[in-house]
Amino acid sequence: MQSLNPVLITDSQPIANKAFLLQFNRTFIFKPGQIIGITTQKEIAPRLYSICSTPNDATVSILYTIKEDGVLTPQLSALKAGETIWITQPQGKFLFDGKPSWWIATGTGIAPFYSMFQSGQKPLKLIHGGRTQNDLYFHQEFQALTDYIKCCSQDSGNGIYAGRLTKYIDEQESLPPHINYYLCGSAEMVVDVRNLLIKKGAEYHQIITEIYF
Amino acid sequence: MSKSILFGKTLAELNEICKQIGLPGFAGKQIAQWLYQKEVYSIAEMTNLSLKSRELLAQKYEVGLEAPIKVQVSADGTKKYLFQAKAGNFIETAMMPDNDRKTVCVSSQVGCKMGCLFCMTARQGFQSNLTAGEILNQYRSISEWAEITNLVYMGMGEPFDNIDEVLKSLEILTSDWGYALSPKRITVSTIGIIPGMKTFLEKSNCHLAVSMHTPFEEERKKLMPIEQVYSLEEVIEHIRAFDFGLQRRVSFEYIMFKGVNDTPRHVKELIRLLNGLRCRINLIRFHPIPDSPLQGSDDETIMEFKDTLNRKGIITTLRASRGQDIYAACGLLSTKELVKKQEKDY
């Protein structure tokens, strides 16, 4: 078992349908893109979540959605400020190297990119996918990016590309050469997008992926 | 109302069921013997339970064995079984005969979350975890089950992403009240989920196989996203710290990709990484999946790679390719059959 340390929740708020932002005081050093294990009780194995705050923030923020058949997230969502959760040390190597890149995310897969973005790191383009704009967490903050593409499969208008992000990528005449592609989201999205990028000419070693499990 | 399935329950779970429905304390072990040591398909056949006990049990439970819905037979004798899973998905199982051995390769999940670049199952995304009963059914419900000598957890899915059900299935396979198989005839393969691997090492005596595929971190990240989370170096560190004893084996699976991981540089790094570790490497030929950017190494390169490692003291074998004419590599058949009904979340 990874070593677990108790921390007090400082805030826990719903930010969209089934999506919550959990915060606690930062007691460790981490890099944008890293993950942390969280559990509500020492007896329950921790689950891994990307950190979506910056290394300089006093509090650590974690974005998660409730899995109704899950063990942990229904319990997490019921906790209030002042209650205790257990965390592991930060880990993970999904780190941005600063080279020209596209960031591509769906769902809570946006979390590591939000940490990177809030830390001053920027992509050439961010392609953000969800069913509706409500599923594009932090989309208002990301508007500050030069090239921010909001793809919604069940929404339109207001600067939204109406369609899945795979459709958006497939419609690009060509991909920019010599850039990297950072992907974060469900395994299905990551695999679909990776295959699509390769089909459109990207080399597999240009693609850096983070998966949820 | 559908009945709960008894097949796949551990002795402790069967005892609990007996307690809940008012059966005598010894009935749990009797039921386990009927489920795992005798060929019964219904509760009515469990004749050393009283009629009243059988009636009570049958009110809420059934045995729950499921026959395969499809079987393909390769020219080399390999069979590929397809079992129906929930929601229009499929479970793949392979049975590979080899002289006096018959090995069954079981799946632990429908689909997979791990997203490995070279894997066909990854293209299904993740559908569901299998229960211990669904895992064991792949062994018990194939026609050769009584002749099976070895089991490998190398089918669809990552076993340590479903560790609780995998451990239950291993308990049933190796307990004297279950199938009483030697743990030395069972190998569980992982891509290196460290918490699950540690639990497995502590709670089971079965062999461990780790999918390595390259000793270099940056290369492995591109082939296997798990490297971002649990690095191979950490995996090996944990393996080194564990006492495997003399009987238990750890092996590393290594698919040979042309020009990617088959060079002298890789041999050198493998020797450095595995220095002093009692282990073996299983080289595997890569049979390209559709639209893959990877190609398999040629035979000459593979043999040179193998011979060099053996000369340097690392026991290295080359796994025979089986069932190529029936898509026996995991994921190929079920991905072909998969009817995707669920909406994508992006």
Tab-separated table of N, CA, C and O in Angstrom, chain A residues 134-191:
chain	number	residue	atom	x	y	z
A	134	ASN	N	-21.352	22.712	-20.847
A	134	ASN	CA	-21.241	22.486	-19.403
A	134	ASN	C	-20.215	21.425	-19.051
A	134	ASN	O	-19.740	21.363	-17.923
A	135	ASP	N	-19.930	20.545	-20.001
A	135	ASP	CA	-18.935	19.496	-19.750
A	135	ASP	C	-17.509	19.966	-20.042
A	135	ASP	O	-16.560	19.210	-19.835
A	136	LEU	N	-17.389	21.186	-20.560
A	136	LEU	CA	-16.053	21.731	-20.858
A	136	LEU	C	-15.593	22.536	-19.644
A	136	LEU	O	-15.691	23.764	-19.624
A	137	TYR	N	-15.102	21.835	-18.627
A	137	TYR	CA	-14.733	22.491	-17.379
A	137	TYR	C	-13.630	23.520	-17.638
A	137	TYR	O	-12.712	23.279	-18.401
A	138	PHE	N	-13.753	24.676	-16.972
A	138	PHE	CA	-12.797	25.792	-17.051
A	138	PHE	C	-12.771	26.445	-18.445
A	138	PHE	O	-11.803	27.121	-18.786
A	139	HIS	N	-13.831	26.275	-19.237
A	139	HIS	CA	-13.773	26.812	-20.606
A	139	HIS	C	-13.667	28.328	-20.621
A	139	HIS	O	-13.052	28.901	-21.526
A	140	GLN	N	-14.235	28.978	-19.598
A	140	GLN	CA	-14.141	30.450	-19.608
A	140	GLN	C	-12.692	30.906	-19.452
A	140	GLN	O	-12.247	31.824	-20.128
A	141	GLU	N	-11.966	30.251	-18.558
A	141	GLU	CA	-10.553	30.619	-18.356
A	141	GLU	C	-9.715	30.320	-19.614
A	141	GLU	O	-8.838	31.090	-19.992
A	142	PHE	N	-10.021	29.222	-20.275
A	142	PHE	CA	-9.237	28.830	-21.456
A	142	PHE	C	-9.471	29.767	-22.649
A	142	PHE	O	-8.711	29.727	-23.620
A	143	GLN	N	-10.527	30.589	-22.590
A	143	GLN	CA	-10.776	31.533	-23.696
A	143	GLN	C	-9.589	32.455	-23.902
A	143	GLN	O	-9.417	33.040	-24.976
A	144	ALA	N	-8.761	32.592	-22.871
A	144	ALA	CA	-7.582	33.468	-22.988
A	144	ALA	C	-6.532	32.894	-23.942
A	144	ALA	O	-5.618	33.604	-24.363
A	145	LEU	N	-6.653	31.632	-24.256
A	145	LEU	CA	-5.698	31.040	-25.206
A	145	LEU	C	-5.947	31.568	-26.612
A	145	LEU	O	-7.088	31.857	-26.979
A	146	THR	N	-4.907	31.643	-27.409
A	146	THR	CA	-5.029	32.137	-28.776
A	146	THR	C	-5.893	31.201	-29.621
A	146	THR	O	-6.689	31.645	-30.439
A	147	ASP	N	-5.709	29.935	-29.433
A	147	ASP	CA	-6.418	28.967	-30.278
A	147	ASP	C	-7.071	27.917	-29.377
A	147	ASP	O	-6.422	26.928	-28.982
A	148	TYR	N	-8.321	28.170	-29.025
A	148	TYR	CA	-9.048	27.272	-28.125
A	148	TYR	C	-10.286	26.765	-28.861
A	148	TYR	O	-11.153	27.553	-29.241
A	149	ILE	N	-10.357	25.477	-29.093
A	149	ILE	CA	-11.452	24.885	-29.854
A	149	ILE	C	-12.355	24.102	-28.909
A	149	ILE	O	-11.915	23.141	-28.271
A	150	LYS	N	-13.609	24.558	-28.826
A	150	LYS	CA	-14.578	23.851	-27.977
A	150	LYS	C	-15.424	22.947	-28.880
A	150	LYS	O	-16.159	23.445	-29.727
A	151	CYS	N	-15.321	21.656	-28.688
A	151	CYS	CA	-16.070	20.701	-29.503
A	151	CYS	C	-17.172	20.066	-28.657
A	151	CYS	O	-16.870	19.447	-27.623
A	152	CYS	N	-18.404	20.228	-29.090
A	152	CYS	CA	-19.515	19.650	-28.331
A	152	CYS	C	-20.356	18.777	-29.266
A	152	CYS	O	-20.832	19.236	-30.304
A	153	SER	N	-20.538	17.528	-28.858
A	153	SER	CA	-21.302	16.608	-29.707
A	153	SER	C	-22.799	16.862	-29.617
A	153	SER	O	-23.550	16.452	-30.484
A	154	GLN	N	-23.242	17.559	-28.532
A	154	GLN	CA	-24.685	17.807	-28.383
A	154	GLN	C	-24.973	19.260	-28.051
A	154	GLN	O	-25.876	19.553	-27.270
A	155	ASP	N	-24.185	20.154	-28.585
A	155	ASP	CA	-24.377	21.573	-28.280
A	155	ASP	C	-23.869	22.371	-29.484
A	155	ASP	O	-23.074	21.866	-30.282
A	156	SER	N	-24.326	23.600	-29.605
A	156	SER	CA	-23.845	24.424	-30.723
A	156	SER	C	-23.951	25.894	-30.336
A	156	SER	O	-24.466	26.235	-29.277
A	157	GLY	N	-23.480	26.791	-31.231
A	157	GLY	CA	-23.544	28.224	-30.981
A	157	GLY	C	-22.427	28.688	-30.067
A	157	GLY	O	-21.661	27.896	-29.515
A	158	ASN	N	-22.344	29.996	-29.887
A	158	ASN	CA	-21.447	30.607	-28.909
A	158	ASN	C	-20.003	30.104	-29.018
A	158	ASN	O	-19.386	29.711	-28.036
A	159	GLY	N	-19.502	30.118	-30.244
A	159	GLY	CA	-18.103	29.730	-30.453
A	159	GLY	C	-17.839	28.247	-30.325
A	159	GLY	O	-16.692	27.816	-30.176
A	160	ILE	N	-18.894	27.462	-30.376
A	160	ILE	CA	-18.738	26.012	-30.222
A	160	ILE	C	-18.621	25.360	-31.597
A	160	ILE	O	-19.374	25.688	-32.516
A	161	TYR	N	-17.692	24.432	-31.712
A	161	TYR	CA	-17.668	23.574	-32.895
A	161	TYR	C	-18.664	22.439	-32.621
A	161	TYR	O	-18.496	21.684	-31.654
A	162	ALA	N	-19.696	22.341	-33.440
A	162	ALA	CA	-20.740	21.341	-33.196
A	162	ALA	C	-20.306	19.997	-33.761
A	162	ALA	O	-20.397	19.759	-34.969
A	163	GLY	N	-19.835	19.138	-32.912
A	163	GLY	CA	-19.367	17.818	-33.340
A	163	GLY	C	-18.290	17.325	-32.399
A	163	GLY	O	-17.747	18.091	-31.599
A	164	ARG	N	-18.010	16.042	-32.504
A	164	ARG	CA	-16.973	15.459	-31.649
A	164	ARG	C	-15.608	16.012	-32.016
A	164	ARG	O	-15.373	16.413	-33.161
A	165	LEU	N	-14.699	15.977	-31.066
A	165	LEU	CA	-13.362	16.506	-31.375
A	165	LEU	C	-12.653	15.652	-32.420
A	165	LEU	O	-11.797	16.155	-33.154
A	166	THR	N	-13.006	14.374	-32.508
A	166	THR	CA	-12.406	13.543	-33.566
A	166	THR	C	-12.822	14.061	-34.946
A	166	THR	O	-12.044	14.032	-35.893
A	167	LYS	N	-14.041	14.546	-35.039
A	167	LYS	CA	-14.518	15.085	-36.320
A	167	LYS	C	-13.735	16.356	-36.650
A	167	LYS	O	-13.307	16.557	-37.791
A	168	TYR	N	-13.547	17.196	-35.633
A	168	TYR	CA	-12.791	18.431	-35.851
A	168	TYR	C	-11.372	18.109	-36.360
A	168	TYR	O	-10.909	18.700	-37.340
A	169	ILE	N	-10.727	17.162	-35.693
A	169	ILE	CA	-9.345	16.816	-36.085
A	169	ILE	C	-9.339	16.228	-37.494
A	169	ILE	O	-8.493	16.566	-38.327
A	170	ASP	N	-10.304	15.381	-37.759
A	170	ASP	CA	-10.364	14.729	-39.075
A	170	ASP	C	-10.575	15.752	-40.189
A	170	ASP	O	-10.132	15.542	-41.323
A	171	GLU	N	-11.242	16.849	-39.879
A	171	GLU	CA	-11.510	17.869	-40.905
A	171	GLU	C	-10.306	18.759	-41.208
A	171	GLU	O	-10.336	19.531	-42.167
A	172	GLN	N	-9.281	18.699	-40.377
A	172	GLN	CA	-8.101	19.530	-40.632
A	172	GLN	C	-7.402	19.004	-41.889
A	172	GLN	O	-7.165	17.795	-42.003
A	173	GLU	N	-7.099	19.904	-42.803
A	173	GLU	CA	-6.481	19.463	-44.055
A	173	GLU	C	-5.166	18.760	-43.824
A	173	GLU	O	-4.854	17.749	-44.418
A	174	SER	N	-4.379	19.350	-42.927
A	174	SER	CA	-3.111	18.696	-42.581
A	174	SER	C	-2.761	19.056	-41.147
A	174	SER	O	-3.242	20.063	-40.613
A	175	LEU	N	-1.930	18.253	-40.575
A	175	LEU	CA	-1.477	18.537	-39.214
A	175	LEU	C	-0.173	19.301	-39.284
A	175	LEU	O	0.645	19.052	-40.182
A	176	PRO	N	0.037	20.222	-38.349
A	176	PRO	CA	1.323	20.924	-38.365
A	176	PRO	C	2.468	19.932	-38.130
A	176	PRO	O	2.347	19.065	-37.265
A	177	PRO	N	3.544	20.050	-38.894
A	177	PRO	CA	4.648	19.102	-38.705
A	177	PRO	C	5.455	19.426	-37.450
A	177	PRO	O	5.420	20.552	-36.956
A	178	HIS	N	6.127	18.448	-36.959
A	178	HIS	CA	7.112	18.623	-35.875
A	178	HIS	C	6.523	19.201	-34.590
A	178	HIS	O	7.192	19.957	-33.893
A	179	ILE	N	5.281	18.917	-34.312
A	179	ILE	CA	4.763	19.320	-33.007
A	179	ILE	C	4.419	18.050	-32.222
A	179	ILE	O	4.369	16.961	-32.773
A	180	ASN	N	4.177	18.237	-30.928
A	180	ASN	CA	3.738	17.115	-30.108
A	180	ASN	C	2.243	17.223	-29.838
A	180	ASN	O	1.657	18.314	-29.928
A	181	TYR	N	1.645	16.093	-29.509
A	181	TYR	CA	0.223	16.030	-29.190
A	181	TYR	C	0.081	15.429	-27.797
A	181	TYR	O	0.537	14.301	-27.573
A	182	TYR	N	-0.506	16.186	-26.906
A	182	TYR	CA	-0.737	15.683	-25.541
A	182	TYR	C	-2.217	15.334	-25.420
A	182	TYR	O	-3.087	16.186	-25.658
A	183	LEU	N	-2.493	14.084	-25.044
A	183	LEU	CA	-3.877	13.605	-24.971
A	183	LEU	C	-4.191	13.182	-23.543
A	183	LEU	O	-3.402	12.447	-22.927
A	184	CYS	N	-5.343	13.591	-23.047
A	184	CYS	CA	-5.765	13.128	-21.724
A	184	CYS	C	-7.280	12.958	-21.705
A	184	CYS	O	-8.018	13.875	-22.082
A	185	GLY	N	-7.733	11.799	-21.260
A	185	GLY	CA	-9.168	11.532	-21.180
A	185	GLY	C	-9.405	10.046	-21.034
A	185	GLY	O	-8.521	9.314	-20.586
A	186	SER	N	-10.590	9.622	-21.435
A	186	SER	CA	-10.906	8.201	-21.326
A	186	SER	C	-10.021	7.405	-22.279
A	186	SER	O	-9.515	7.936	-23.275
A	187	ALA	N	-9.857	6.123	-21.976
A	187	ALA	CA	-9.031	5.267	-22.839
A	187	ALA	C	-9.572	5.273	-24.262
A	187	ALA	O	-8.806	5.324	-25.231
A	188	GLU	N	-10.878	5.258	-24.377
A	188	GLU	CA	-11.486	5.205	-25.710
A	188	GLU	C	-11.144	6.459	-26.517
A	188	GLU	O	-10.763	6.375	-27.684
A	189	MET	N	-11.252	7.630	-25.867
A	189	MET	CA	-10.925	8.871	-26.564
A	189	MET	C	-9.445	8.902	-26.940
A	189	MET	O	-9.080	9.227	-28.074
A	190	VAL	N	-8.608	8.541	-25.984
A	190	VAL	CA	-7.162	8.599	-26.227
A	190	VAL	C	-6.783	7.686	-27.405
A	190	VAL	O	-6.040	8.088	-28.303
A	191	VAL	N	-7.338	6.486	-27.411
A	191	VAL	CA	-7.002	5.542	-28.481
A	191	VAL	C	-7.572	6.020	-29.817
A	191	VAL	O	-6.883	5.987	-30.848
